[in-house]
PDB file of C-alpha atoms in Angstrom:
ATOM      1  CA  UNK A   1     103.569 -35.157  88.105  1.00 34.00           C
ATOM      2  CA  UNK A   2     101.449 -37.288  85.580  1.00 38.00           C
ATOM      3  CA  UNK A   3     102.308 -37.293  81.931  1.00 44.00           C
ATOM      4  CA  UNK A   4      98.804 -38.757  80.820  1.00 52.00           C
ATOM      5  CA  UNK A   5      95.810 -36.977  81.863  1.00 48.00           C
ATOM      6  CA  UNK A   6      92.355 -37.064  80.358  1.00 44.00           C
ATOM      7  CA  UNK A   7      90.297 -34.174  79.635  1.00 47.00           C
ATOM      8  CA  UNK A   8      86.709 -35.526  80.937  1.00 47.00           C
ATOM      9  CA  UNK A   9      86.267 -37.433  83.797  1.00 83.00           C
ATOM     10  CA  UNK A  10      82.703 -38.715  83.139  1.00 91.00           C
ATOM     11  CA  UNK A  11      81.175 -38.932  79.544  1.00 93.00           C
ATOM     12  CA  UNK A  12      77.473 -39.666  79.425  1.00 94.00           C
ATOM     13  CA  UNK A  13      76.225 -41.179  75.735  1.00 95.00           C
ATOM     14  CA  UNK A  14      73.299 -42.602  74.502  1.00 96.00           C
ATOM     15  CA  UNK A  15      73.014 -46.407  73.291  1.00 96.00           C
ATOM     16  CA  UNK A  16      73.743 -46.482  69.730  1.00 96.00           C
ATOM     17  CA  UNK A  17      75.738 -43.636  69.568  1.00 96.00           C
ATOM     18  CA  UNK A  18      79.588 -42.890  69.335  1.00 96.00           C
ATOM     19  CA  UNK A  19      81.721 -41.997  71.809  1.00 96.00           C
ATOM     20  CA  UNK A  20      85.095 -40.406  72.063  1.00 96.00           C
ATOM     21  CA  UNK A  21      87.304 -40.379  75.068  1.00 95.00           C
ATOM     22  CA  UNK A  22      90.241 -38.064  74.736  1.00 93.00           C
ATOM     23  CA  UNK A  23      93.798 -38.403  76.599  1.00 93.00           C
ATOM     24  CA  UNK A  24      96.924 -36.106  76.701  1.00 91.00           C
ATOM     25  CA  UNK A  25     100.299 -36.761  77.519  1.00 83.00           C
ATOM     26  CA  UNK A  26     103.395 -34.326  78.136  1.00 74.00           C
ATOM     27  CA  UNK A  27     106.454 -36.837  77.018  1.00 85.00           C
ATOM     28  CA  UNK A  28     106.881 -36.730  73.300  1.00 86.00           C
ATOM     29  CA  UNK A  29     109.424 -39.656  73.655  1.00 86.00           C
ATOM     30  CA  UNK A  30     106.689 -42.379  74.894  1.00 88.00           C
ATOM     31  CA  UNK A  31     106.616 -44.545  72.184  1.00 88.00           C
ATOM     32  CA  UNK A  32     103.564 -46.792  73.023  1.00 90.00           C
ATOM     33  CA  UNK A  33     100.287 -46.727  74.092  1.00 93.00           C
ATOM     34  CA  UNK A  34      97.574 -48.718  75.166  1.00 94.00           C
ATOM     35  CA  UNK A  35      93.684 -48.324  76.202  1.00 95.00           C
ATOM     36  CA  UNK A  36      91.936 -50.137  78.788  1.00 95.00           C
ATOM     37  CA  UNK A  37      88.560 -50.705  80.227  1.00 96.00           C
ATOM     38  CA  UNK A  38      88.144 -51.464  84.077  1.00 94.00           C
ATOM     39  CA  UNK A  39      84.770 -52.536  85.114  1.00 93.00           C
ATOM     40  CA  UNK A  40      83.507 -52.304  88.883  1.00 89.00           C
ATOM     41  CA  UNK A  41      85.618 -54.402  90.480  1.00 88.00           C
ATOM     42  CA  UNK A  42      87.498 -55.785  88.152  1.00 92.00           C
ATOM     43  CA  UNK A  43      90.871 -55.538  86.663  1.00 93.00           C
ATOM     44  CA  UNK A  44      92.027 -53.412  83.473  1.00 94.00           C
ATOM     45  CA  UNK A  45      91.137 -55.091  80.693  1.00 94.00           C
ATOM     46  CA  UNK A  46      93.065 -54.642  76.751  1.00 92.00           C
ATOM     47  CA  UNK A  47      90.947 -52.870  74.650  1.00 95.00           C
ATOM     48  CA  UNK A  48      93.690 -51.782  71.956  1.00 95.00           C
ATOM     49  CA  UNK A  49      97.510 -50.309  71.288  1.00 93.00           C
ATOM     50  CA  UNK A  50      99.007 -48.208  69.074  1.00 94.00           C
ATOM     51  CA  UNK A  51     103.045 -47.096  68.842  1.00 91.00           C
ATOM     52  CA  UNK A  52     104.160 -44.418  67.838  1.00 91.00           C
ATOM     53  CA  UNK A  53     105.002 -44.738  64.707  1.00 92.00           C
ATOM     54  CA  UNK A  54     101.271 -44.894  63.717  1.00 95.00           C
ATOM     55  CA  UNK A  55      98.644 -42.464  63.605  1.00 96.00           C
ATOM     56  CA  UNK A  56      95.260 -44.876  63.826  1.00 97.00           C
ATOM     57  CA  UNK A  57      94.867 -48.482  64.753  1.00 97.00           C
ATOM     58  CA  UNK A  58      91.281 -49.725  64.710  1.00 97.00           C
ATOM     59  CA  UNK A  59      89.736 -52.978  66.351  1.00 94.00           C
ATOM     60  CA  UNK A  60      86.385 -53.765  66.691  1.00 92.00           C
ATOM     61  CA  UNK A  61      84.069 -51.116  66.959  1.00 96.00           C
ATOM     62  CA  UNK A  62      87.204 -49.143  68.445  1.00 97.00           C
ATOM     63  CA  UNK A  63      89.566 -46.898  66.811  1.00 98.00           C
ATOM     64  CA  UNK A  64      92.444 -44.997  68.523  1.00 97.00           C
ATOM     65  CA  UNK A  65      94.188 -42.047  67.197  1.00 97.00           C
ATOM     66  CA  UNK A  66      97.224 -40.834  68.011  1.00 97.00           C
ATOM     67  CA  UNK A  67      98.108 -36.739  67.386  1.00 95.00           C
ATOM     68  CA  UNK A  68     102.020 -36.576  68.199  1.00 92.00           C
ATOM     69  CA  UNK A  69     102.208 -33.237  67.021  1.00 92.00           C
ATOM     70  CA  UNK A  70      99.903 -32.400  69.829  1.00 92.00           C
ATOM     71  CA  UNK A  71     100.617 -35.188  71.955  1.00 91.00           C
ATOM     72  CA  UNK A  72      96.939 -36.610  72.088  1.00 94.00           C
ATOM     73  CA  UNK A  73      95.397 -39.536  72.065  1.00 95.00           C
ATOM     74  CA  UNK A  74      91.694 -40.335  71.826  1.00 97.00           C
ATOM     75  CA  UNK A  75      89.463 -43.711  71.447  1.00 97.00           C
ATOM     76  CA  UNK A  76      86.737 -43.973  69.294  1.00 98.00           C
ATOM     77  CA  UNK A  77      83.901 -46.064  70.621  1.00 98.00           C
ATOM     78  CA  UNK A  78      81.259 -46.809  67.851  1.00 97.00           C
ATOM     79  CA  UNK A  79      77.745 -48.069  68.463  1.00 97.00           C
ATOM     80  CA  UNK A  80      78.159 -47.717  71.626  1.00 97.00           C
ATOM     81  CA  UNK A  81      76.275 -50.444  74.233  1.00 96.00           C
ATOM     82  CA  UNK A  82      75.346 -50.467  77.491  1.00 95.00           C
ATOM     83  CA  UNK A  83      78.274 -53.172  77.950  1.00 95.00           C
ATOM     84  CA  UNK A  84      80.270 -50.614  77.301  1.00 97.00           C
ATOM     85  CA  UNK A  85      79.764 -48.722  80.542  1.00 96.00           C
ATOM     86  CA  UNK A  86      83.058 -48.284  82.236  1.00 95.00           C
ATOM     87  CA  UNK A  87      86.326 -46.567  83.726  1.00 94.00           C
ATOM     88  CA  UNK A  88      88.760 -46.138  80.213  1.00 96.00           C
ATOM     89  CA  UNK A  89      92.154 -45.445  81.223  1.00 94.00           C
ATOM     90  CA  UNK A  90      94.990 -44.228  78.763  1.00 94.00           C
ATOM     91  CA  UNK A  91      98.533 -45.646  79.638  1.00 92.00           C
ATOM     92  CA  UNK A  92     102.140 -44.968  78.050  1.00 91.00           C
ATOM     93  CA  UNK A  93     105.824 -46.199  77.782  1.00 87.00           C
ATOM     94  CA  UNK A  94     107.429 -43.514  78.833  1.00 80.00           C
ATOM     95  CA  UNK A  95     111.421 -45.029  78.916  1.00 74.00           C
ATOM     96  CA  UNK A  96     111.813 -46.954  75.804  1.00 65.00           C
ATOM     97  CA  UNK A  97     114.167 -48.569  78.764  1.00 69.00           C
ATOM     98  CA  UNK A  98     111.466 -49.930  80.731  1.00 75.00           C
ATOM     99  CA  UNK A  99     108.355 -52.013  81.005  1.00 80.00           C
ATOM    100  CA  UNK A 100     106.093 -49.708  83.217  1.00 86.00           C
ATOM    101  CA  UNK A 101     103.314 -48.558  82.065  1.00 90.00           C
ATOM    102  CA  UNK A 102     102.259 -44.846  83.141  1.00 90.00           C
ATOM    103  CA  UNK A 103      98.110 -44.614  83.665  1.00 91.00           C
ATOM    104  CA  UNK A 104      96.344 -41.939  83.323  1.00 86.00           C
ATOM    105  CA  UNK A 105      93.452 -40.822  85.749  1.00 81.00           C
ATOM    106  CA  UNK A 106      90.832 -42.391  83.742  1.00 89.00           C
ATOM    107  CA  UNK A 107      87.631 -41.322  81.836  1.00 92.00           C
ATOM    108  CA  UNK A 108      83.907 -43.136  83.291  1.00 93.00           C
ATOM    109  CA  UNK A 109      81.556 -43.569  80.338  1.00 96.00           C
ATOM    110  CA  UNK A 110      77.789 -43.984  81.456  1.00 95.00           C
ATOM    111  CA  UNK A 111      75.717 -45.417  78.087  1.00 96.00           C
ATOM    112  CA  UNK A 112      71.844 -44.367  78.839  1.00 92.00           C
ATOM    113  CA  UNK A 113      69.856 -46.733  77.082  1.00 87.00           C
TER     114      UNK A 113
ATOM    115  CA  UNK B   1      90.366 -69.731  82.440  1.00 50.00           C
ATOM    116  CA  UNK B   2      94.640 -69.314  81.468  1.00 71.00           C
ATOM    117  CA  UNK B   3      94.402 -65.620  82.589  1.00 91.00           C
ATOM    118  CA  UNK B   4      96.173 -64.170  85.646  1.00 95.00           C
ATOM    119  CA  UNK B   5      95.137 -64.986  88.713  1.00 96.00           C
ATOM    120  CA  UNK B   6      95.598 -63.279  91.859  1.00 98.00           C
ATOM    121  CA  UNK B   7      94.587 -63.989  95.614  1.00 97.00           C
ATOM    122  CA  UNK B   8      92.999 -63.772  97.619  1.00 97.00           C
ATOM    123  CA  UNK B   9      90.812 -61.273  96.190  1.00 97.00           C
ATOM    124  CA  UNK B  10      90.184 -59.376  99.501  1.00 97.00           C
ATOM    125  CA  UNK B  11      92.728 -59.106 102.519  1.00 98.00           C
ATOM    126  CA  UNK B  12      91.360 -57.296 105.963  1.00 98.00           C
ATOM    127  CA  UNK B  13      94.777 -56.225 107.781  1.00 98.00           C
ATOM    128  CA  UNK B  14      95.010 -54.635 110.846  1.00 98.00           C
ATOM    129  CA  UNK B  15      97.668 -51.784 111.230  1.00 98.00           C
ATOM    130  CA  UNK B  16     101.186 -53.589 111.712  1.00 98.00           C
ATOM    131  CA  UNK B  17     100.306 -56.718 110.121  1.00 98.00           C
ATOM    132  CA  UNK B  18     101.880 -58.472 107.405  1.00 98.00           C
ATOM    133  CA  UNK B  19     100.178 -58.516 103.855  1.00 98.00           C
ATOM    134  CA  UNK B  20     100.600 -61.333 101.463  1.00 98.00           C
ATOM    135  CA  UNK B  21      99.433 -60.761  97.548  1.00 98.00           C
ATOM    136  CA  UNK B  22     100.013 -63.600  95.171  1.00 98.00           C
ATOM    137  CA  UNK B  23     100.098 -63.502  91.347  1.00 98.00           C
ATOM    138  CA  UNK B  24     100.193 -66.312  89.337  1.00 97.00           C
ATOM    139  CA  UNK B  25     100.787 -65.116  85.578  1.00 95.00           C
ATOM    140  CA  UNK B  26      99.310 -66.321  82.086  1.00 93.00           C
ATOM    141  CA  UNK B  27     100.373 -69.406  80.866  1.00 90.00           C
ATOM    142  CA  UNK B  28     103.532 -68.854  79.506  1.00 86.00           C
ATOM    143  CA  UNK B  29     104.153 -65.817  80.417  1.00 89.00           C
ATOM    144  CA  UNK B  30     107.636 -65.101  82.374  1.00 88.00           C
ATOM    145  CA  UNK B  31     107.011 -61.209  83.011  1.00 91.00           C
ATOM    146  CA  UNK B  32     105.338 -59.699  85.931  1.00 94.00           C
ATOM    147  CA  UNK B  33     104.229 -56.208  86.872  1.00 95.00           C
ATOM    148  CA  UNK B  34     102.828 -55.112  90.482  1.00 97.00           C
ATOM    149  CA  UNK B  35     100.788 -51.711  90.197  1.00 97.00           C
ATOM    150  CA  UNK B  36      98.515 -50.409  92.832  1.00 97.00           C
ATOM    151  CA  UNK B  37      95.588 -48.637  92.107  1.00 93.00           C
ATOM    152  CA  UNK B  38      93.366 -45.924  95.034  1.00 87.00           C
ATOM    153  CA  UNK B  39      90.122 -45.110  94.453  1.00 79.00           C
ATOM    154  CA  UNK B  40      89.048 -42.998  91.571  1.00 76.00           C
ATOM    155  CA  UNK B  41      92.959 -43.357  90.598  1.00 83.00           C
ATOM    156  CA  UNK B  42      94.641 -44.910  87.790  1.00 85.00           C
ATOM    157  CA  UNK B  43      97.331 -47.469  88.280  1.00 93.00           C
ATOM    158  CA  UNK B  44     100.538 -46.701  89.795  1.00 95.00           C
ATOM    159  CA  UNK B  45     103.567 -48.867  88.620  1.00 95.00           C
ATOM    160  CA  UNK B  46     105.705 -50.140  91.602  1.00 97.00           C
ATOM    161  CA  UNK B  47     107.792 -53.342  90.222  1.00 96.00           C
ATOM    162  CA  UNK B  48     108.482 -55.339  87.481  1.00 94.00           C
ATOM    163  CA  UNK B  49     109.507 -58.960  87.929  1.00 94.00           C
ATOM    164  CA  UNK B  50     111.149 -61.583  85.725  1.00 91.00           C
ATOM    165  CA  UNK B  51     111.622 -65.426  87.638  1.00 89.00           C
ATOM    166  CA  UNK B  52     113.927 -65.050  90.214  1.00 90.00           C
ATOM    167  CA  UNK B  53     115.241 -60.981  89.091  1.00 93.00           C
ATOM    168  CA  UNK B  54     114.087 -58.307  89.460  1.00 94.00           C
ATOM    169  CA  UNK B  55     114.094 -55.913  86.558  1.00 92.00           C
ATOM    170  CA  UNK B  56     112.635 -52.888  87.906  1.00 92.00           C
ATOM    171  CA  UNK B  57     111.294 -51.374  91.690  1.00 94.00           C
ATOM    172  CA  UNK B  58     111.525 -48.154  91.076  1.00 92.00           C
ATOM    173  CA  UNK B  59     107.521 -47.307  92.033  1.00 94.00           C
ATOM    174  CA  UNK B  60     108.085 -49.768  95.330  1.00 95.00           C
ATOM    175  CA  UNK B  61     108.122 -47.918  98.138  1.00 94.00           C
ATOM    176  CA  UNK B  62     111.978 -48.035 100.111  1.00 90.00           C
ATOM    177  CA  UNK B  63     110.727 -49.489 102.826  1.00 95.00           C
ATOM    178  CA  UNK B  64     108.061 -52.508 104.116  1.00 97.00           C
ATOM    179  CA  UNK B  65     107.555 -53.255 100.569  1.00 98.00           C
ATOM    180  CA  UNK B  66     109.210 -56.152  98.815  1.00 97.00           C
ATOM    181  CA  UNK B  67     108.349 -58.589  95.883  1.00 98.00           C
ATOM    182  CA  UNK B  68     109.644 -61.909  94.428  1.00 96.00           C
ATOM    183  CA  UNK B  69     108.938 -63.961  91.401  1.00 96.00           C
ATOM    184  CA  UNK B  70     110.460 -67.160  92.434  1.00 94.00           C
ATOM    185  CA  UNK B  71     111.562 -69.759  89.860  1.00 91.00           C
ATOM    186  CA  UNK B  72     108.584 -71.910  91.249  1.00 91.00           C
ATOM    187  CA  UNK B  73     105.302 -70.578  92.405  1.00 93.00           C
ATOM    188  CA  UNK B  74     103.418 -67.211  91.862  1.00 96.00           C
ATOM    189  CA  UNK B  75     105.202 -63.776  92.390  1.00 97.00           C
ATOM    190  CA  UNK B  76     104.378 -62.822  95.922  1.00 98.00           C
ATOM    191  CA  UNK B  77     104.180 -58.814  96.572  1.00 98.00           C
ATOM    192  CA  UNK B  78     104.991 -57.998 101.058  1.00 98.00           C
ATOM    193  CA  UNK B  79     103.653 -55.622 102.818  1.00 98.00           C
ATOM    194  CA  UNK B  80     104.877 -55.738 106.420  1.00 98.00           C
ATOM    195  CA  UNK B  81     103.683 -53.557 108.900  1.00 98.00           C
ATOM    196  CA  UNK B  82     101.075 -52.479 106.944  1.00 98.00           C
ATOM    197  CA  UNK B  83      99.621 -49.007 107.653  1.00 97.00           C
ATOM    198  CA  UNK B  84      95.985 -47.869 106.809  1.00 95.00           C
ATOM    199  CA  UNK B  85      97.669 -45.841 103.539  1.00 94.00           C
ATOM    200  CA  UNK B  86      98.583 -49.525 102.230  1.00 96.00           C
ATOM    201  CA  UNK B  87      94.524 -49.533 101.724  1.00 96.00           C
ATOM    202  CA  UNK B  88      94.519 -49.973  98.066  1.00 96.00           C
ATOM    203  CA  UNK B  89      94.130 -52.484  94.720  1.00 97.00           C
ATOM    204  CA  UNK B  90      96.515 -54.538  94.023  1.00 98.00           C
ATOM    205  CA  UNK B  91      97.106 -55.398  90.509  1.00 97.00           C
ATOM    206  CA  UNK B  92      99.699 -57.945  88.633  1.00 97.00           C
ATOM    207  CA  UNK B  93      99.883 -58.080  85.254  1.00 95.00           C
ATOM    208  CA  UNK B  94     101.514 -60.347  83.102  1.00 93.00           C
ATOM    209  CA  UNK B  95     103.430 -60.300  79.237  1.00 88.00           C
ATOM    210  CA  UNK B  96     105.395 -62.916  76.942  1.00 82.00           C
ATOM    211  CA  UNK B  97     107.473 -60.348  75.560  1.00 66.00           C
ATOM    212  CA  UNK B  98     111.301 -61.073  75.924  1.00 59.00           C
ATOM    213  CA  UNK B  99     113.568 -58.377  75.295  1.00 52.00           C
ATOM    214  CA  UNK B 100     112.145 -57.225  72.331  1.00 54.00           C
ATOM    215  CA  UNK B 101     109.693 -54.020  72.629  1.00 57.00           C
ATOM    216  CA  UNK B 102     107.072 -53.532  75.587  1.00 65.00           C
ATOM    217  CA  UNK B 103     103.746 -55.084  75.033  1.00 69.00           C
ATOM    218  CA  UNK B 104     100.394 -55.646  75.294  1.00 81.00           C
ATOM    219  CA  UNK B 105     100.046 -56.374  79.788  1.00 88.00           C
ATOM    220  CA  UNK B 106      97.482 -58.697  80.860  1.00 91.00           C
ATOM    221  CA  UNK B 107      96.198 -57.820  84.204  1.00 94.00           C
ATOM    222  CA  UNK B 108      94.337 -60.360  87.149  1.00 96.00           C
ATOM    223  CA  UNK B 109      91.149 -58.705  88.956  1.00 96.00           C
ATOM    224  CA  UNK B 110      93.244 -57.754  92.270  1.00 97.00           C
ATOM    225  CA  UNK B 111      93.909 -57.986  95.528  1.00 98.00           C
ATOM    226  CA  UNK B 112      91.645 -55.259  97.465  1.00 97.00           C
ATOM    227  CA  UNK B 113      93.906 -54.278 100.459  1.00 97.00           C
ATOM    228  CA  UNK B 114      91.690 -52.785 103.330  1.00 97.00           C
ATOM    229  CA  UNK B 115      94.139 -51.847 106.546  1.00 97.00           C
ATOM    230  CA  UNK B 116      91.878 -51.962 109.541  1.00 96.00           C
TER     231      UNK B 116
END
């Protein structure tokens, strides 16, 4: 089965305000991770990485954490816009061995104004 | 625009056609991944390309799927006989990396698949 999943399939936020979009994963040996936001119709698009032998990477106006004791990973949106609205998937290296990356199911954030 | 570009961006096959997709990768860039993508879904991995090898097809299906990254010209991912479960995204992505440690994938907006 998957080894990413995400807890929340839609998050709903106001403009202005943070938001956090959580991710899990089940193979403590996946040694890099990366973020990305797909818009409608569009493809994935970077947002920011983090290996694993970090805790917190931050970018602008994003910040992702990484909890290997608990094998969780979350991005930190901050002031959030309406721009912002959008599918956020979590993906991993799983083999060290290979290039693929493993998605998971995604997260849709919805920014009211 | 240097990014990846794909095309066409929409294919209408009917069942038992042949499906082309075409990826033509950042500037630079000498890696290529095919993942496909179904609605409400997150990308699945199915191959990963280098010019004229490739690396890895272990998410490509055994059979009517193939791919190619040919020394000149964009990667090309087949679909022959195309059934209306082919109906998907089609996404290539692109890195620099070499041997060194995976990195950051760039991905083209897709090829949406629709298998009449």
């Amino acid at each position: 089965g998957e080894s990413v999943g995400l807890h929340l399939p839609t998050l709903s936020v106001q403009e202005g305000d943070n938001s956090i979009i959580n991710c899990a994963y089940s193979n403590s040996a996946s040694d890099y991770f990366i973020w990305y936001k797909q818009e409608s119709g569009k493809g994935p698009q970077f947002i920011i990485d983090i290996r694993s032998n970090m805790d917190k990477r931050q970018g602008q106006r994003v910040t992702v954490l990484l909890n290997k004791t608990v094998k969780h990973l979350s991005l930190q949106i901050a002031a959030t816009q309406p721009g912002d609205s959008a599918v956020y998937f979590c993906a991993e290296n799983i083999d060290t061995g290979r290039r693929a990356l493993t998605f998971g199911s995604g997260t849709r954030l919805q920014v009211q104004p | 625009n240097a990014g990846v570009m794909q095309n066409p961006r929409h294919l209408v096959r009917r069942r038992g056609q042949e499906a082309r997709l075409r990826c033509s990768p950042m500037k630079g860039h000498s890696h290529v991944y095919w993942y496909r993508q179904l609605p409400e879904e997150g990308l699945k991995f199915m191959v990963y390309l280098q010019k004229e090898n490739i690396i890895d097809e272990s998410g490509m299906p055994k059979e009517r799927f193939s791919a190619e990254f040919p020394k000149e010209g964009p990667s090309i991912l087949r679909i022959q006989q195309v059934v209306r479960g082919d109906s998907a995204a089609y996404f290539c992505a692109s890195s620099g990396y070499g041997d060194s440690k995976i990195g950051e994938q760039f991905f083209g907006p897709g090829t949406r698949l629709t298998v009449l």
